[in-house]
C-alpha positions as semicolon CSV with decimal commas, in nm:
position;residue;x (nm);y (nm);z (nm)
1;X;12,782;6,347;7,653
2;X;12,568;6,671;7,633
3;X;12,292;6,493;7,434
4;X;12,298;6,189;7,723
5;X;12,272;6,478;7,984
6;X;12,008;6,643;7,780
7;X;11,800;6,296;7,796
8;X;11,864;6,238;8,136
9;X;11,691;6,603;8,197
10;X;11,408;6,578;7,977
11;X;11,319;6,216;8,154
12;X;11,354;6,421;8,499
13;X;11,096;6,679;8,365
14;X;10,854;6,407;8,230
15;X;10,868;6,202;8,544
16;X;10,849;6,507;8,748
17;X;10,550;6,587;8,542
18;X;10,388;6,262;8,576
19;X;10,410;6,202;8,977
20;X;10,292;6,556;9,004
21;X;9,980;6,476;8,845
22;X;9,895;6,135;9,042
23;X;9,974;6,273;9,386
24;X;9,637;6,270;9,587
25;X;9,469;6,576;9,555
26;X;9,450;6,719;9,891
27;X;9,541;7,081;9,814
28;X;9,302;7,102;9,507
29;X;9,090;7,431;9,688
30;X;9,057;7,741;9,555
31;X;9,296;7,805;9,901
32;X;9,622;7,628;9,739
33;X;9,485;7,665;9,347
34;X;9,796;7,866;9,166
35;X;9,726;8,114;9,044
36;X;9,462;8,316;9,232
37;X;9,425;8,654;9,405
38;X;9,318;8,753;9,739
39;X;8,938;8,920;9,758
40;X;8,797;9,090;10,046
41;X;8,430;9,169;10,081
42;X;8,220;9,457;10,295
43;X;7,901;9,382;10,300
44;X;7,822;9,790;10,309
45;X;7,443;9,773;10,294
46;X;7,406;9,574;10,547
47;X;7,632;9,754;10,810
48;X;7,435;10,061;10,708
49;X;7,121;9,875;10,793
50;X;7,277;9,734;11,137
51;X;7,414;10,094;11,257
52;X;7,077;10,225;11,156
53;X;6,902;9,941;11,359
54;X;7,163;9,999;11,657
55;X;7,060;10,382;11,668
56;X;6,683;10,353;11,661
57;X;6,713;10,041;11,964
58;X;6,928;10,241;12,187
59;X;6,707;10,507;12,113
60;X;6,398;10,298;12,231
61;X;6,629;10,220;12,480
62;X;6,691;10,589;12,623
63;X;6,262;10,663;12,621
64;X;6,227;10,274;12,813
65;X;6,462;10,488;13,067
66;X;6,290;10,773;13,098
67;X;5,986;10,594;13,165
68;X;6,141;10,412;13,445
69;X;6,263;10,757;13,611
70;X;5,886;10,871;13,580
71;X;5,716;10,821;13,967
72;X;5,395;10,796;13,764
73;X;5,485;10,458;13,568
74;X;5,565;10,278;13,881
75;X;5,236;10,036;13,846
76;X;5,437;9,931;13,435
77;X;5,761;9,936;13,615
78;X;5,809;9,558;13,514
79;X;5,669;9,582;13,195
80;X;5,929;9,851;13,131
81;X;6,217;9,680;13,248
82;X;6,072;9,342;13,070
83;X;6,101;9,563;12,780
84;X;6,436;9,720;12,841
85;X;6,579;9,347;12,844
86;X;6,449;9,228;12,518
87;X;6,567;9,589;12,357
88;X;6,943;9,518;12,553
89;X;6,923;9,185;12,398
90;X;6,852;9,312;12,080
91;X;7,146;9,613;12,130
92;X;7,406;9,271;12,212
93;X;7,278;9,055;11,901
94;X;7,338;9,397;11,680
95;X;7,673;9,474;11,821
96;X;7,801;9,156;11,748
97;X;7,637;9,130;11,397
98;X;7,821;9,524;11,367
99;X;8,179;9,371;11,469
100;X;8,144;9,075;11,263
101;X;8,044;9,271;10,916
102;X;8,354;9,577;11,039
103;X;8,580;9,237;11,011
104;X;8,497;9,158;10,662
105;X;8,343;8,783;10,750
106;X;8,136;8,675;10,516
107;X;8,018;8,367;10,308
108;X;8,029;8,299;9,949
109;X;7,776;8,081;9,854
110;X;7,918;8,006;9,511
111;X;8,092;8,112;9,199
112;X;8,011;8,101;8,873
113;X;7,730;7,815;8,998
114;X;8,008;7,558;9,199
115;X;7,950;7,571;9,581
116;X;8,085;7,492;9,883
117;X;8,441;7,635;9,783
118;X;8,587;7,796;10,042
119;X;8,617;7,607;10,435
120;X;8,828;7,739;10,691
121;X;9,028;7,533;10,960
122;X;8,704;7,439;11,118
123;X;8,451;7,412;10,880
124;X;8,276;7,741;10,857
125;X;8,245;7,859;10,542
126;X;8,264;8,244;10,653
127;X;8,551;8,409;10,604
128;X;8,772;8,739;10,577
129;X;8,921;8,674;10,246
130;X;8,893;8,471;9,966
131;X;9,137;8,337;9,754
132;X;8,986;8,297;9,411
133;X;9,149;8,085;9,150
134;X;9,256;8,243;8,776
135;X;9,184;8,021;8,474
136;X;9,537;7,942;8,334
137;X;9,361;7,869;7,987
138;X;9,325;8,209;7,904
139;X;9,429;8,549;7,971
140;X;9,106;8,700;8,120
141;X;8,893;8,581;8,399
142;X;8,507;8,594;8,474
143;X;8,315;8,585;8,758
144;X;7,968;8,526;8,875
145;X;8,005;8,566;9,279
146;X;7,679;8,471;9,500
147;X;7,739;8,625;9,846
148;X;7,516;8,431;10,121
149;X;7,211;8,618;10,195
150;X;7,261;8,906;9,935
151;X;6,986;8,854;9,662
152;X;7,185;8,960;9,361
153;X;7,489;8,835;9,208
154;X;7,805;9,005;9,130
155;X;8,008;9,010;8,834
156;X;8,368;9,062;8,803
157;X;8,624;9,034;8,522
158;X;8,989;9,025;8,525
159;X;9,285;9,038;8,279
160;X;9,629;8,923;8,360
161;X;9,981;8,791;8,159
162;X;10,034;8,455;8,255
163;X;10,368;8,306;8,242
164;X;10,520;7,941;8,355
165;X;10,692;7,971;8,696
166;X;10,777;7,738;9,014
167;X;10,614;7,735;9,347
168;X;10,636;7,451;9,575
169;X;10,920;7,296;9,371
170;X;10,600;7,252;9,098
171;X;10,624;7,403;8,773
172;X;10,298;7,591;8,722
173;X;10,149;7,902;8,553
174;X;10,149;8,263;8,751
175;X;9,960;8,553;8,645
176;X;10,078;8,958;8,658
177;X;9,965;9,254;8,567
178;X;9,635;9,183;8,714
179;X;9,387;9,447;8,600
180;X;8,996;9,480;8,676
181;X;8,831;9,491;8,327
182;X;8,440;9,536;8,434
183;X;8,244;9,502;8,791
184;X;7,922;9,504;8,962
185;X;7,982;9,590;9,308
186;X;7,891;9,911;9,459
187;X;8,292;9,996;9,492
188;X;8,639;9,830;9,392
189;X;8,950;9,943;9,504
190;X;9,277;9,713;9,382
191;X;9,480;9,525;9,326
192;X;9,731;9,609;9,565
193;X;9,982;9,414;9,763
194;X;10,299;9,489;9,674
195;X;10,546;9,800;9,450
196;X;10,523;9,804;9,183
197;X;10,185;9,661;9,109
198;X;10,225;9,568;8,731
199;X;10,536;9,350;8,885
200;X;10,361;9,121;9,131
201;X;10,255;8,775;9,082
202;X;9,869;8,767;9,106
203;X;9,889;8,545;9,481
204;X;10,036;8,882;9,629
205;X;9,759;9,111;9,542
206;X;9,440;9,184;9,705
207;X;9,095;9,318;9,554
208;X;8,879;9,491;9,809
209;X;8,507;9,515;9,722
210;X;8,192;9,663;9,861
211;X;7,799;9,546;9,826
């Protein structure tokens, strides 16, 4: 009887197996890929370059006023104001570009060469964070990460324990003790997610880099 049950379990396990690996592959992404770990990306340079920017316009901005309260300018009074508008302009465009590099949103253009990875819901390709898969062949991880419009790549390498585990009723690997072996980027700080860290599963923790 216990060998017939034992059969009748191994055949579930096979066939389990088996229609696991011909169901379409719609969740294939590095956003459903087990396992992976959550990155987050600053572009730091930049937003130094933007609040720079920001300071010097509303600086021109503040002397374009001036001139405007001066009686003696009053023959350039439209030239001043036309160029008050195109500096306010330029203030808005900033601001925005400001809020949108404080959020984190950014593209990756590709990884270790493959592109177009990451979508969101509708199409754009900039996001917040990133979930980037972990090759379940081995026990480290490397990464060559091209950020859109940054000239230079960035390297990153990881090392993790994997072990076999379930998630969506689908036997699959997991990875823990995630640890960051070697980097490029101006500053890491991670992984962290959850208590204690050498105890979560890799799809709980978070890396937060700067360029």
């Amino acid at each position: 009887m216990k060998q017939i049950a034992g059969k009748v379990l191994l055949n579930i396990i096979i066939f389990s197996t088996l229609f696991w690996a011909c169901e379409p592959c719609d969740d294939c992404g590095p956003g459903n890929t087990y396992p992976y770990f959550k990155l987050s990306i600053l572009n730091k340079s930049s937003l130094d370059t933007l609040i720079a920017d920001k300071a010097r316009i509303e600086t021109e901005i503040d002397s374009i006023d001036d001139a405007l309260a001066n009686p003696d300018n009053s023959s350039i009074q439209q030239a001043l104001n036309n160029a008050k508008t195109v500096k306010s302009d330029s203030l808005t465009l900033i601001n925005d570009l400001i809020k949108d590099t404080n959020s984190k949103l950014i593209s990756i253009a590709s990884i270790n060469g493959e592109k177009n990875l990451f979508e969101d819901k509708n199409g754009s390709d900039s996001l917040k964070l990133f979930r980037i898969p972990i090759n379940t062949n081995q026990d480290e991880s490397d990464y060559a990460i091209a950020i859109e419009f940054v000239e230079k790549e960035e390297y990153l390498k990881i090392k993790y324990e994997l072990f076999d585990t379930i998630i969506n009723n689908k036997i699959t690997k997991s990875a823990k003790s995630l640890e960051i072996i070697e980097h490029s980027f101006d500053s890491i700080r991670g992984p962290f997610g959850c208590t204690p860290i050498n105890e979560c599963i890799s799809n709980q923790l978070e890396i937060y880099v700067e360029i």
